[in-house]
Short mmCIF file of C-alpha atoms in Angstrom, two decimals:
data_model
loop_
_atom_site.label_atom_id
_atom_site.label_comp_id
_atom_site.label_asym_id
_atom_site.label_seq_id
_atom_site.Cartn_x
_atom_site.Cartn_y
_atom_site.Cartn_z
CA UNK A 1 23.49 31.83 36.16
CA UNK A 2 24.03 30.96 39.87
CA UNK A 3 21.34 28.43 39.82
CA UNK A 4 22.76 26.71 36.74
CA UNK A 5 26.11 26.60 38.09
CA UNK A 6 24.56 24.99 41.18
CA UNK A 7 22.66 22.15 39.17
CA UNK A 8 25.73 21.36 37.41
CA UNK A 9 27.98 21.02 40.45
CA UNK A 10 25.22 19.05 42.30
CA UNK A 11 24.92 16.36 38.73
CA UNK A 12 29.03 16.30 38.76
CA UNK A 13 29.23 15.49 42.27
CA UNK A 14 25.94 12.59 42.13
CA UNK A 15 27.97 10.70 39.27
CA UNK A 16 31.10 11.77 40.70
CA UNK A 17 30.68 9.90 44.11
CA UNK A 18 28.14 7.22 43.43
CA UNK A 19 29.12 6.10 39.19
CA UNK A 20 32.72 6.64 39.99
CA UNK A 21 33.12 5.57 43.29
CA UNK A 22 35.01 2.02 44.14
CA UNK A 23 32.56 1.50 46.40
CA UNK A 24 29.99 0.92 43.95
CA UNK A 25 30.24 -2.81 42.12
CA UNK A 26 31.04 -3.91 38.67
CA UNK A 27 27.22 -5.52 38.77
CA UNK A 28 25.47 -2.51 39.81
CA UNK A 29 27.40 -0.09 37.40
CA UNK A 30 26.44 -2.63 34.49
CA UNK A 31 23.25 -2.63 35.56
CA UNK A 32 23.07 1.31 35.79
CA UNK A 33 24.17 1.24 32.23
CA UNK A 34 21.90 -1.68 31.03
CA UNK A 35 19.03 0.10 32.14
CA UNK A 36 19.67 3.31 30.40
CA UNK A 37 20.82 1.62 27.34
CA UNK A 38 17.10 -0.48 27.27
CA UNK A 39 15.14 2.06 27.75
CA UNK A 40 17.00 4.73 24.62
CA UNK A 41 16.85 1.81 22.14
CA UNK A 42 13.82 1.62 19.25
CA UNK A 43 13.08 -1.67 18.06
CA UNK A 44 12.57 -1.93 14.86
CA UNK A 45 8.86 -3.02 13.85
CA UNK A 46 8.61 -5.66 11.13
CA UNK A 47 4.66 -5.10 10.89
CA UNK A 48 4.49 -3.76 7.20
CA UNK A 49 2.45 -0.60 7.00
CA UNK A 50 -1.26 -0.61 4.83
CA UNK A 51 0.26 0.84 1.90
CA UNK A 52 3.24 -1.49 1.66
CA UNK A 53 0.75 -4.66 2.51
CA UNK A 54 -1.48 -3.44 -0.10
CA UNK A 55 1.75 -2.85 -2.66
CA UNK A 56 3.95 -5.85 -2.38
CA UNK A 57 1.49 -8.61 -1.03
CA UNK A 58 -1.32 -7.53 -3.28
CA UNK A 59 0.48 -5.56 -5.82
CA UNK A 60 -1.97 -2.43 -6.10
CA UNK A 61 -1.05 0.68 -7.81
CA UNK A 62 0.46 2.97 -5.66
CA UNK A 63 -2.36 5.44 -6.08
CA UNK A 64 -5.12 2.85 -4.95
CA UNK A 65 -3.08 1.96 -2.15
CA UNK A 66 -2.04 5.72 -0.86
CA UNK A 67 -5.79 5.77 -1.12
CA UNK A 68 -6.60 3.19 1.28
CA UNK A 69 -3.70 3.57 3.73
CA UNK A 70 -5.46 7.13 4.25
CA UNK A 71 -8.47 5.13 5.40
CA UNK A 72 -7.47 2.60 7.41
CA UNK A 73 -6.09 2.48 11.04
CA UNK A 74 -2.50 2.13 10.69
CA UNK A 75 -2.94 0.43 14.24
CA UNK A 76 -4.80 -2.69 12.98
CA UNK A 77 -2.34 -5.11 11.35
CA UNK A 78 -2.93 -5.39 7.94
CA UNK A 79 -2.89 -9.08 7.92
CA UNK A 80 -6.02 -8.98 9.28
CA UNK A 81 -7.52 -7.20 5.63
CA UNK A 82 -5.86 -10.37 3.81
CA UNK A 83 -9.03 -13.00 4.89
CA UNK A 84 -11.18 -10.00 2.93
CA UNK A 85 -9.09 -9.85 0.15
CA UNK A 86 -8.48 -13.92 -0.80
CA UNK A 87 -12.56 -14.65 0.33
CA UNK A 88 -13.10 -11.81 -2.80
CA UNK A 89 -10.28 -13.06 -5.24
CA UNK A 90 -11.57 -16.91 -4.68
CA UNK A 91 -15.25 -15.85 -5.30
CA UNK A 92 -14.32 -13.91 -8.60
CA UNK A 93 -13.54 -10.21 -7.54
CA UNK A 94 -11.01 -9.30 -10.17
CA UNK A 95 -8.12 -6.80 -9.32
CA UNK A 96 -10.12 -3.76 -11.45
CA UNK A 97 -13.34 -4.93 -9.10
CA UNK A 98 -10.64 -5.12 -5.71
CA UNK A 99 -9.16 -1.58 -6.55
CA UNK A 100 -12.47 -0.01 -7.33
CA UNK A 101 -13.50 -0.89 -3.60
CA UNK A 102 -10.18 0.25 -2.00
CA UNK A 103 -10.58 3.32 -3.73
CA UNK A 104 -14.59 3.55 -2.70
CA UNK A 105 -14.81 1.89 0.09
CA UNK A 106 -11.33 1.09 1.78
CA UNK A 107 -13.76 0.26 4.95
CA UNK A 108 -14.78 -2.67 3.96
CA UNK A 109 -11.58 -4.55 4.19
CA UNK A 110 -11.66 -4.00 7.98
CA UNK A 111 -15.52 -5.81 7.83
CA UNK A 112 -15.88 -8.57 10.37
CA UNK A 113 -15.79 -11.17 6.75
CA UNK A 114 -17.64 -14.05 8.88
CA UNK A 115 -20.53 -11.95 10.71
CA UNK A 116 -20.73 -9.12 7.82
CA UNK A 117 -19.18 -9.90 4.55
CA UNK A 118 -19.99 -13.51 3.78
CA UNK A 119 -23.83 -13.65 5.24
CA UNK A 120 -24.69 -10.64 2.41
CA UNK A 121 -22.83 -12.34 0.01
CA UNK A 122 -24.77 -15.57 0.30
CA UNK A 123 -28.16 -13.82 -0.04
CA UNK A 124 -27.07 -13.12 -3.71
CA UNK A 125 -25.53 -16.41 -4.34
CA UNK A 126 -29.13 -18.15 -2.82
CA UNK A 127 -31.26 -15.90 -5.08
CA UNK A 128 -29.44 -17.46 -8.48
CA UNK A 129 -27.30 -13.81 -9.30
CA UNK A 130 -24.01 -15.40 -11.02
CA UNK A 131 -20.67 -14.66 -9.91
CA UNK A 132 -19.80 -12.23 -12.47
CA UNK A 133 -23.19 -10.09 -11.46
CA UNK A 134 -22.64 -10.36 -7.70
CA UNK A 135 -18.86 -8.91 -8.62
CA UNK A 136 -19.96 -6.14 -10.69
CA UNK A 137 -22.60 -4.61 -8.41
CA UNK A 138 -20.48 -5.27 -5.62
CA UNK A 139 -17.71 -3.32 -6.42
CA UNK A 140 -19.51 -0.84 -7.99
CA UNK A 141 -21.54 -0.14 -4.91
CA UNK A 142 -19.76 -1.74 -2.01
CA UNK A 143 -21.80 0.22 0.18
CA UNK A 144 -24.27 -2.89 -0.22
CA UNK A 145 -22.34 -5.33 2.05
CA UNK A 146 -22.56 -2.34 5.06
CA UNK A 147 -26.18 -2.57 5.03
CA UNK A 148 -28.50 -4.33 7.75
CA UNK A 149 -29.46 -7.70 5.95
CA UNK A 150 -33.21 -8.29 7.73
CA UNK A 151 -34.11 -4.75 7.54
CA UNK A 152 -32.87 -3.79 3.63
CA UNK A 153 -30.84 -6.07 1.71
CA UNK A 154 -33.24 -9.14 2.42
CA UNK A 155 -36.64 -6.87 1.57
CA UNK A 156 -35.34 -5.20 -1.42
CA UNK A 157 -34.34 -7.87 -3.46
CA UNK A 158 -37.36 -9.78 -2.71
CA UNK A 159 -39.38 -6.65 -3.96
CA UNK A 160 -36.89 -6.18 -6.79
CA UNK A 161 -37.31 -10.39 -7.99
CA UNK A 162 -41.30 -9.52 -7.89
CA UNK A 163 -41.25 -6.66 -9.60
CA UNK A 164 -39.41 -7.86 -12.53
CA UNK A 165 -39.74 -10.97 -13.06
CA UNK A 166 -36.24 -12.26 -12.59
CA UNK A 167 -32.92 -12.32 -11.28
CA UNK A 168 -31.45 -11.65 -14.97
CA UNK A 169 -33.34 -8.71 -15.38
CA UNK A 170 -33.10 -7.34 -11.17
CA UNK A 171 -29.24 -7.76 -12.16
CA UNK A 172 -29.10 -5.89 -15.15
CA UNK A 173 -31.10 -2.89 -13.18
CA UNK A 174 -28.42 -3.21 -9.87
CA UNK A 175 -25.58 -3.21 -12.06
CA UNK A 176 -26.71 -0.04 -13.21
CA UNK A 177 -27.44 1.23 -9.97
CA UNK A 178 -26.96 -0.45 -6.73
CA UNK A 179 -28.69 2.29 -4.45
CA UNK A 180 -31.59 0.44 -5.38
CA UNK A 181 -30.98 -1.68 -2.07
CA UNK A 182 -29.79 1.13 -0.59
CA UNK A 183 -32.74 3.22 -0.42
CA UNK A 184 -35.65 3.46 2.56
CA UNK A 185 -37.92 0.69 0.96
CA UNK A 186 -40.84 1.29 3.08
CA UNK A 187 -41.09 5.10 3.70
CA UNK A 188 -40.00 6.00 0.42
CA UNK A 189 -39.07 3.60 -2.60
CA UNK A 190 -42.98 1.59 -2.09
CA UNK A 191 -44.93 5.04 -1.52
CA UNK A 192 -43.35 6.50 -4.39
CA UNK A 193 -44.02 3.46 -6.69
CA UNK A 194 -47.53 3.69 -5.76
CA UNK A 195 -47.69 7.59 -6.77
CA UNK A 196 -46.49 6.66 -10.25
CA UNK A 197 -49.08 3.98 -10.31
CA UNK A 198 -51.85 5.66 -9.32
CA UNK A 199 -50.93 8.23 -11.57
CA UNK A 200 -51.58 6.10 -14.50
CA UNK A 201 -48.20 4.20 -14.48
CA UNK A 202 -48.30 -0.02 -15.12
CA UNK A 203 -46.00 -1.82 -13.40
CA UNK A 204 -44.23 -2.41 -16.96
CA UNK A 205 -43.54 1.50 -17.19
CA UNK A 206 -42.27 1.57 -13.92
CA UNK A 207 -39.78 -0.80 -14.24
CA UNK A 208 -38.81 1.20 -17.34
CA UNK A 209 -38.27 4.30 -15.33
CA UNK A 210 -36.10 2.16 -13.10
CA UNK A 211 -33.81 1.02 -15.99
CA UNK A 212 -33.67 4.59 -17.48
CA UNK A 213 -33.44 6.64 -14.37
CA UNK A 214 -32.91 4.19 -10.95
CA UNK A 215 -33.23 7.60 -8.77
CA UNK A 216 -36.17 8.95 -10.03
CA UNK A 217 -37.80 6.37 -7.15
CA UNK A 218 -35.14 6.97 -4.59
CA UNK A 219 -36.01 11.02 -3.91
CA UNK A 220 -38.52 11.33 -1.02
CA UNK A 221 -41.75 11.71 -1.41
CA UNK A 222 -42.10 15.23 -1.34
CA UNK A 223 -39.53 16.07 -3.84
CA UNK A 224 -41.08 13.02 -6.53
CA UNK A 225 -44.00 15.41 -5.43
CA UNK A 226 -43.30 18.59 -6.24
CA UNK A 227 -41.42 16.97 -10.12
CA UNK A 228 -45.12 15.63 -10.97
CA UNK A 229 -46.48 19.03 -9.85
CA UNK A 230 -43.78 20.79 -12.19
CA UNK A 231 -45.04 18.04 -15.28
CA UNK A 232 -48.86 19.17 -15.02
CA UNK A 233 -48.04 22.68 -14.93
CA UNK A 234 -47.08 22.11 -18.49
CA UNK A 235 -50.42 20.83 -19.65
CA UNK A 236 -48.67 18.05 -21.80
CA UNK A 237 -50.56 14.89 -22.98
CA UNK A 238 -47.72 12.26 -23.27
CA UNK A 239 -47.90 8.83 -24.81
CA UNK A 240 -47.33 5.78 -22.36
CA UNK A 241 -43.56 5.75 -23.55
CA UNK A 242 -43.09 9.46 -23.70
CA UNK A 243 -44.38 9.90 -19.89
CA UNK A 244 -41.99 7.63 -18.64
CA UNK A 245 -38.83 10.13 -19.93
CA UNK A 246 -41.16 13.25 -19.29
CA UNK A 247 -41.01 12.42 -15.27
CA UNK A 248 -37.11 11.27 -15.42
CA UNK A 249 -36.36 14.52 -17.22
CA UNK A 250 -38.48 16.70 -14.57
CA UNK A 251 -36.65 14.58 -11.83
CA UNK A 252 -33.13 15.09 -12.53
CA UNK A 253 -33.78 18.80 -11.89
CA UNK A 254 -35.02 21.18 -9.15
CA UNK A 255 -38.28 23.53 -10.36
CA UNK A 256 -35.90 26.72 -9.98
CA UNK A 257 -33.52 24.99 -12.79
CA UNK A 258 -36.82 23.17 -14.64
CA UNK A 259 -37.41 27.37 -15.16
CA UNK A 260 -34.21 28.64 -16.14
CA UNK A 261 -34.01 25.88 -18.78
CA UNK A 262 -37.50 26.59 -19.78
CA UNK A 263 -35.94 30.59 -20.39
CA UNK A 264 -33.08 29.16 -22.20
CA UNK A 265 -34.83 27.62 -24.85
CA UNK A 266 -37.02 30.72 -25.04
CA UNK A 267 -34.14 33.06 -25.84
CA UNK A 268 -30.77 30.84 -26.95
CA UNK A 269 -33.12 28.89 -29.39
CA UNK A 270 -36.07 30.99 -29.93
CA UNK A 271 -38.36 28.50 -28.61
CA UNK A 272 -41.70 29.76 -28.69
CA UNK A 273 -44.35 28.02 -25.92
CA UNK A 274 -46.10 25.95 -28.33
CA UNK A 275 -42.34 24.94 -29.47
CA UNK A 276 -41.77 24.12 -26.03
CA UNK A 277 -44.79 22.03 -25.71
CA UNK A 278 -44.67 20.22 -28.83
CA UNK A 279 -40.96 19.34 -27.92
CA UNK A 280 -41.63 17.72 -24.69
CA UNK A 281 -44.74 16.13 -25.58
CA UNK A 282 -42.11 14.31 -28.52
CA UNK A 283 -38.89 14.28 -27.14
CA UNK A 284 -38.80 15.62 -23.02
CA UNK A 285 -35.17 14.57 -22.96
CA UNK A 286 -34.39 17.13 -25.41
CA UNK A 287 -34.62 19.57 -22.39
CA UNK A 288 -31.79 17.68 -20.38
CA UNK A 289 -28.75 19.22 -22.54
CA UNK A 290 -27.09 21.93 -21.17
CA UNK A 291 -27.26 25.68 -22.16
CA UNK A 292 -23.45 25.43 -23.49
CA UNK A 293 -24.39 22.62 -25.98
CA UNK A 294 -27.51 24.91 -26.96
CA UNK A 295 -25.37 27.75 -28.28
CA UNK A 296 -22.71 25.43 -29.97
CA UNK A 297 -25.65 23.61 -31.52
CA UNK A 298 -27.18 26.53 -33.15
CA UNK A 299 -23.61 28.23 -33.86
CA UNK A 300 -22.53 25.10 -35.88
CA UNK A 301 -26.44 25.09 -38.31
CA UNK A 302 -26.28 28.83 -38.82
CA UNK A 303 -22.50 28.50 -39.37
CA UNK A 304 -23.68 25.70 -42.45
CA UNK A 305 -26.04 28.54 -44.68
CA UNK A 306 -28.37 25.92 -44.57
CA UNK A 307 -30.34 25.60 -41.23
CA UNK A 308 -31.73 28.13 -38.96
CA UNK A 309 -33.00 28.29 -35.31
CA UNK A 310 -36.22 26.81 -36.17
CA UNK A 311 -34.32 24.06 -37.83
CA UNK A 312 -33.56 23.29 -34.22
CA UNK A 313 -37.59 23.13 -33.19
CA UNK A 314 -38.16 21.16 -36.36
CA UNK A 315 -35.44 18.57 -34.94
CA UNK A 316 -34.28 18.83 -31.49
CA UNK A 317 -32.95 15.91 -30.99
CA UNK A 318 -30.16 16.87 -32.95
CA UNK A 319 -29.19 18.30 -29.17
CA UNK A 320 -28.80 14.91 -28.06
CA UNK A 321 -26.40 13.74 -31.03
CA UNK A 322 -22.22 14.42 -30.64
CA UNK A 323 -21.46 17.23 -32.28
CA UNK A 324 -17.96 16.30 -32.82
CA UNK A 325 -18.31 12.89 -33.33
CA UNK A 326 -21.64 13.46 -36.24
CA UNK A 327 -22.89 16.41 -36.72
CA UNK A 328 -19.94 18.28 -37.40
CA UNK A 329 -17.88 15.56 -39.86
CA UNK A 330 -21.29 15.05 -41.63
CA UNK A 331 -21.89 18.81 -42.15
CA UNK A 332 -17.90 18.95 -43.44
CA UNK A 333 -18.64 16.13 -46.33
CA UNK A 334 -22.33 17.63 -47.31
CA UNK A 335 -19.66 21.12 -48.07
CA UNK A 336 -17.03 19.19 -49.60
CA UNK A 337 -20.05 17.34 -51.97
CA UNK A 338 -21.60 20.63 -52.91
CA UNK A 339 -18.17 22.66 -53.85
CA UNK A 340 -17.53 19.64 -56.61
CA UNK A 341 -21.11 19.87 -57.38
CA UNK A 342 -22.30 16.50 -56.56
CA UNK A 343 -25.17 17.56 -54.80
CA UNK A 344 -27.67 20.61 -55.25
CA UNK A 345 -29.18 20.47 -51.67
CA UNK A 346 -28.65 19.19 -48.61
CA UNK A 347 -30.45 16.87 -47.05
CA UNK A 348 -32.61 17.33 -43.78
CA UNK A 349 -31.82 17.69 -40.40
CA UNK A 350 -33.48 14.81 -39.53
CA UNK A 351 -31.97 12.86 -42.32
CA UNK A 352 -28.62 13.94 -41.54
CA UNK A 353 -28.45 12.91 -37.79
CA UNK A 354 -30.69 9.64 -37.93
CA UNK A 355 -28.65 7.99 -40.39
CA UNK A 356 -26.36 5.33 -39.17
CA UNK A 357 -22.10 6.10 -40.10
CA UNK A 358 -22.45 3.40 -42.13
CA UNK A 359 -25.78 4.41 -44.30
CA UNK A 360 -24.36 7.82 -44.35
CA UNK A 361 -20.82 7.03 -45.80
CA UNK A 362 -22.78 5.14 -48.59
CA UNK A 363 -25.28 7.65 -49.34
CA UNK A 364 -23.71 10.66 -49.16
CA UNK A 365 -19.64 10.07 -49.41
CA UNK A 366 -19.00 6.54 -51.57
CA UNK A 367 -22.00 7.10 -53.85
CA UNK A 368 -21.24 10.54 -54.61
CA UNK A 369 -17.72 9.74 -55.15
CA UNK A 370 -18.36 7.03 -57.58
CA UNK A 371 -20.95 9.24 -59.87
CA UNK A 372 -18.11 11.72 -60.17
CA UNK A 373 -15.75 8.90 -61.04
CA UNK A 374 -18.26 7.81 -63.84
CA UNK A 375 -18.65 11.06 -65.22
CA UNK A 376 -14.67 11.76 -65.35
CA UNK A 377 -14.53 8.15 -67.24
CA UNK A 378 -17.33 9.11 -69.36
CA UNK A 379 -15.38 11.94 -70.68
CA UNK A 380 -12.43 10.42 -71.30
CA UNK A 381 -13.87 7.59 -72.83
CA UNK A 382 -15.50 10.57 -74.83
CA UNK A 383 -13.02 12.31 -75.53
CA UNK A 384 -10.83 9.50 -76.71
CA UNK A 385 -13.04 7.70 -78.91
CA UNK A 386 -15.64 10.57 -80.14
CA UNK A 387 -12.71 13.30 -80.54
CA UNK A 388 -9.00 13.40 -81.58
CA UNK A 389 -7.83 10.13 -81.11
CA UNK A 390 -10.85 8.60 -83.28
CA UNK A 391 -10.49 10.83 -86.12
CA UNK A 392 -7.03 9.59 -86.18
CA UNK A 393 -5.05 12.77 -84.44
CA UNK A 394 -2.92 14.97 -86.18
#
């Protein structure tokens, strides 16, 4: 308390004798003031912050913009993105393409767009992809235009234009997936190519397996390895176009889950192992569906009376077919047809699921329909001319 008391009589007394006293001048009290009145004011910025740049210059949905803003150093002026943004607009970047890359890849606005951006872009443009291909793969996989030109961009799409055949066709694969200039082209992507070939692949199956499954020549080598390893285990003999899906389906899963889907179609389906072989010597996709879809797949044939687990063996690919959007409307008309008696069986599994909406409609719903129609005409036309009204009524 004594040591406050001192402070304050020592401040009252400063101000007291030097603020207050008419010895000081009018200039040096307003500059005493000036300076402590500079140095509490804030000056308003009128540098607009990422999100509202992004909002009300480029009018981006809030969301894609909150997005961004998160990314981006709020220290960088956001001007600076605007050279990024107009160079995409005025070489056909929609605003669905623009927001997919804030949202992605917010980096990319901050890209040096002379020493970075524009050199990548030109490699496409020089190699005949059209604007609306370069746009798509771009903004699906932005990553692309981070990537060292010389050492990956450059190599891979010469690789990709040899490999098959055109620019059309390299376009239609990197619009599917653009990791394939992403990936190690030398130590992996090449090697593994050459695995597949020397295991009895042609270079037309390959780039097959590219179009179906871009990755499956993206893993390193030991994993594509240990998936081929996992395939002769099995002791299957596929045809040329059956072996291409066998080694995407092995791919897209790790040995430990290859097994525990092997034991779910022993015990949800009943699978026996010649089941098993004969399945993924015809259809190895088959075993890509999950185990949920394998118990509402069998719960919806038994629930019919008409199909049974080995229905399922028979036809498996009826695993790979909606169940909402055909299998179960299709199984509701074959009931309604056989409560009115309009048909005595039902049709096959097979048959069921491999007709088109359009062939089954006409076959089983319109035709059916219009034989009952004929037989309720019939009998009127029966009953009106044959009974009472032609023997003249009552």
């Amino acid at each position: 308390m004594a040591l406050h008391a001192l402070l304050r009589r020592n401040l009252t007394s400063f101000f007291s004798e030097n603020l207050l006293s008419p010895t000081v001048s009018n200039g040096s009290l307003s500059l005493h003031i000036a300076y402590f009145s500079t140095a509490m004011e804030t000056k308003p910025s009128t540098t607009p912050s990422v999100y509202e740049f992004l909002t009300n210059k480029h009018q981006f949905p809030p969301q894609v913009a909150s997005r961004a803003a998160s990314i981006l150093s709020p220290s960088i002026n956001p001007e600076k993105y605007d050279s990024v943004l107009s160079f995409f607009k005025q070489i056909g970047f929609t605003k669905s393409h623009l927001e997919r890359i804030l949202i992605n890849r917010p980096h990319l606005l901050a890209a040096d767009l002379e020493k970075i951006i524009k050199p990548k872009i030109k490699v496409f443009q020089d190699n005949g992809f059209p604007s609306d291909d370069i746009t798509a793969i771009i903004s699906k996989e932005p990553m692309i235009l981070h990537v060292s030109l010389e050492n990956k961009l450059v190599p891979a799409l010469s690789w990709l234009k040899d490999l098959f055949g055109s620019i059309d066709k390299v376009a239609r694969a990197l619009r599917k997936s653009g990791w394939l200039l992403l990936g190690d082209l030398e130590n992996i992507t090449l090697p593994n190519v050459q695995t597949l070939m020397n295991r009895g692949m042609s270079r037309d199956q390959v780039v097959k397996l590219i179009n179906y499954m871009p990755r499956a020549i993206l893993y390193n080598r030991e994993t594509l390895s240990r998936c081929l390893e996992n395939m002769d285990k099995m002791d299957v003999v596929w045809t040329p176009k059956m072996y291409i899906y066998a080694v995407a389906t092995f791919c897209s899963m790790t040995g430990e889950a290859w097994e525990r889907k092997l034991q779910a179609f022993r015990e949800i389906l009943e699978f026996s192992q010649d089941d098993i072989v004969r399945v993924l010597r015809k259809s190895p996709t088959v075993f890509c569906v999950s185990q949920d879809k394998m118990r509402i797949v069998k719960k919806l044939l038994l629930g019919t009376g008409k199909y049974d687990a080995s229905s399922i063996a028979e036809f498996p690919r009826v695993l790979l077919f909606s169940i909402e959007k055909r299998c179960k409307p299709r199984f509701e008309v074959l009931g309604m047809l056989e409560s009115r008696g309009l048909i005595e069986e039902w049709p096959s599994l097979c048959l069921i699921c491999s007709l088109t909406d359009e062939q089954f409609f006409e076959d089983y719903s319109v035709a059916k329909e219009r034989a009952n129609l004929c037989k309720l005409v019939n009998g009127i036309e029966a009953f009106c001319f044959g009974g009472v009204f032609a023997s003249g009524g009552e």
